[in-house]
Amino acid sequence: PRAILQWNVGSYRDISHESLSLFRLLEPQIEILVLGTGDRVERLHPAMLKQMRECGIAVEVQDTPNACATFNFLTSEKRMTAAGLIPP
């Protein structure tokens, strides 16, 4: 279902195992998480991405404008998708 939740992250540096736990708790479970890291694509720690994959959630990291477009495309295809977006 459509929902908007506050994600307490102000920068890609704030993305952690704890901040990503929000997305693991969503019901129904999401299959893809699109992360928008601001003005440019930022590299996240591989262990965080691995942890999400182990929970059955693929993670796509992009700059925020492209992350918004990807999220809209995936939801138009009826995919179980969530987005974590940091303003550019």
CSV table of C-alpha atoms in Angstrom, one decimal:
chain,number,residue,atom,x,y,z
A,1,PRO,CA,0.0,0.0,0.0
A,2,ARG,CA,1.0,3.6,-0.5
A,3,ALA,CA,2.5,5.2,2.5
A,4,ILE,CA,4.9,8.0,3.4
A,5,LEU,CA,7.2,7.5,6.4
A,6,GLN,CA,9.8,9.8,7.8
A,7,TRP,CA,13.2,8.4,7.3
A,8,ASN,CA,15.6,10.0,9.8
A,9,VAL,CA,18.5,10.3,7.4
A,10,GLY,CA,20.0,13.6,6.3
A,11,SER,CA,23.0,12.4,4.3
A,12,TYR,CA,24.2,9.2,2.7
A,13,ARG,CA,26.7,9.0,5.6
A,14,ASP,CA,23.6,8.5,7.9
A,15,ILE,CA,22.6,5.3,6.0
A,16,SER,CA,23.3,2.4,8.3
A,17,HIS,CA,22.1,-1.1,9.3
A,18,GLU,CA,19.7,0.7,11.7
A,19,SER,CA,18.3,3.2,9.3
A,20,LEU,CA,17.7,0.4,6.7
A,21,SER,CA,15.8,-1.7,9.3
A,22,LEU,CA,12.7,0.4,8.5
A,23,PHE,CA,12.5,-1.1,5.0
A,24,ARG,CA,12.9,-4.7,6.4
A,25,LEU,CA,9.8,-4.1,8.6
A,26,LEU,CA,7.4,-3.0,5.9
A,27,GLU,CA,4.4,-5.3,5.2
A,28,PRO,CA,3.8,-6.5,2.6
A,29,GLN,CA,7.6,-7.1,2.2
A,30,ILE,CA,9.2,-5.0,-0.5
A,31,GLU,CA,11.3,-6.6,-3.2
A,32,ILE,CA,13.3,-3.6,-4.3
A,33,LEU,CA,14.6,-0.6,-2.3
A,34,VAL,CA,15.6,2.4,-4.4
A,35,LEU,CA,18.0,4.7,-2.5
A,36,GLY,CA,18.5,8.3,-3.7
A,37,THR,CA,21.7,9.6,-2.2
A,38,GLY,CA,21.4,13.3,-3.1
A,39,ASP,CA,23.0,15.2,-6.0
A,40,ARG,CA,25.2,12.2,-7.0
A,41,VAL,CA,25.5,8.5,-6.6
A,42,GLU,CA,27.3,7.7,-3.3
A,43,ARG,CA,28.9,4.4,-2.5
A,44,LEU,CA,27.4,2.5,0.4
A,45,HIS,CA,29.2,-0.1,2.5
A,46,PRO,CA,28.9,-3.5,0.9
A,47,ALA,CA,27.9,-5.2,4.1
A,48,MET,CA,24.7,-3.1,4.3
A,49,LEU,CA,23.8,-4.0,0.8
A,50,LYS,CA,24.5,-7.7,1.5
A,51,GLN,CA,22.4,-7.7,4.6
A,52,MET,CA,19.4,-6.3,2.6
A,53,ARG,CA,19.9,-9.0,-0.2
A,54,GLU,CA,20.0,-11.7,2.5
A,55,CYS,CA,16.5,-10.4,3.6
A,56,GLY,CA,15.3,-10.8,0.0
A,57,ILE,CA,15.4,-7.0,-0.8
A,58,ALA,CA,17.4,-5.8,-3.8
A,59,VAL,CA,18.9,-2.3,-3.4
A,60,GLU,CA,19.4,0.2,-6.2
A,61,VAL,CA,21.5,3.2,-5.3
A,62,GLN,CA,21.2,6.3,-7.5
A,63,ASP,CA,21.3,10.0,-7.4
A,64,THR,CA,17.9,11.3,-6.1
A,65,PRO,CA,16.4,12.6,-9.3
A,66,ASN,CA,17.1,9.2,-11.1
A,67,ALA,CA,15.9,7.3,-8.0
A,68,CYS,CA,12.6,9.1,-8.2
A,69,ALA,CA,12.2,8.1,-11.8
A,70,THR,CA,13.2,4.5,-11.1
A,71,PHE,CA,10.7,4.3,-8.2
A,72,ASN,CA,7.9,5.7,-10.3
A,73,PHE,CA,8.7,3.2,-13.1
A,74,LEU,CA,8.8,0.2,-10.8
A,75,THR,CA,5.6,1.2,-9.0
A,76,SER,CA,3.9,1.6,-12.4
A,77,GLU,CA,4.8,-2.0,-13.1
A,78,LYS,CA,3.1,-3.0,-9.8
A,79,ARG,CA,6.4,-4.0,-8.2
A,80,MET,CA,6.7,-4.0,-4.4
A,81,THR,CA,9.0,-1.1,-4.1
A,82,ALA,CA,10.1,1.5,-1.5
A,83,ALA,CA,12.3,4.5,-1.8
A,84,GLY,CA,14.6,6.2,0.6
A,85,LEU,CA,15.3,9.6,-0.8
A,86,ILE,CA,17.8,12.3,0.4
A,87,PRO,CA,17.0,15.7,-1.1
A,88,PRO,CA,19.6,16.9,-3.7
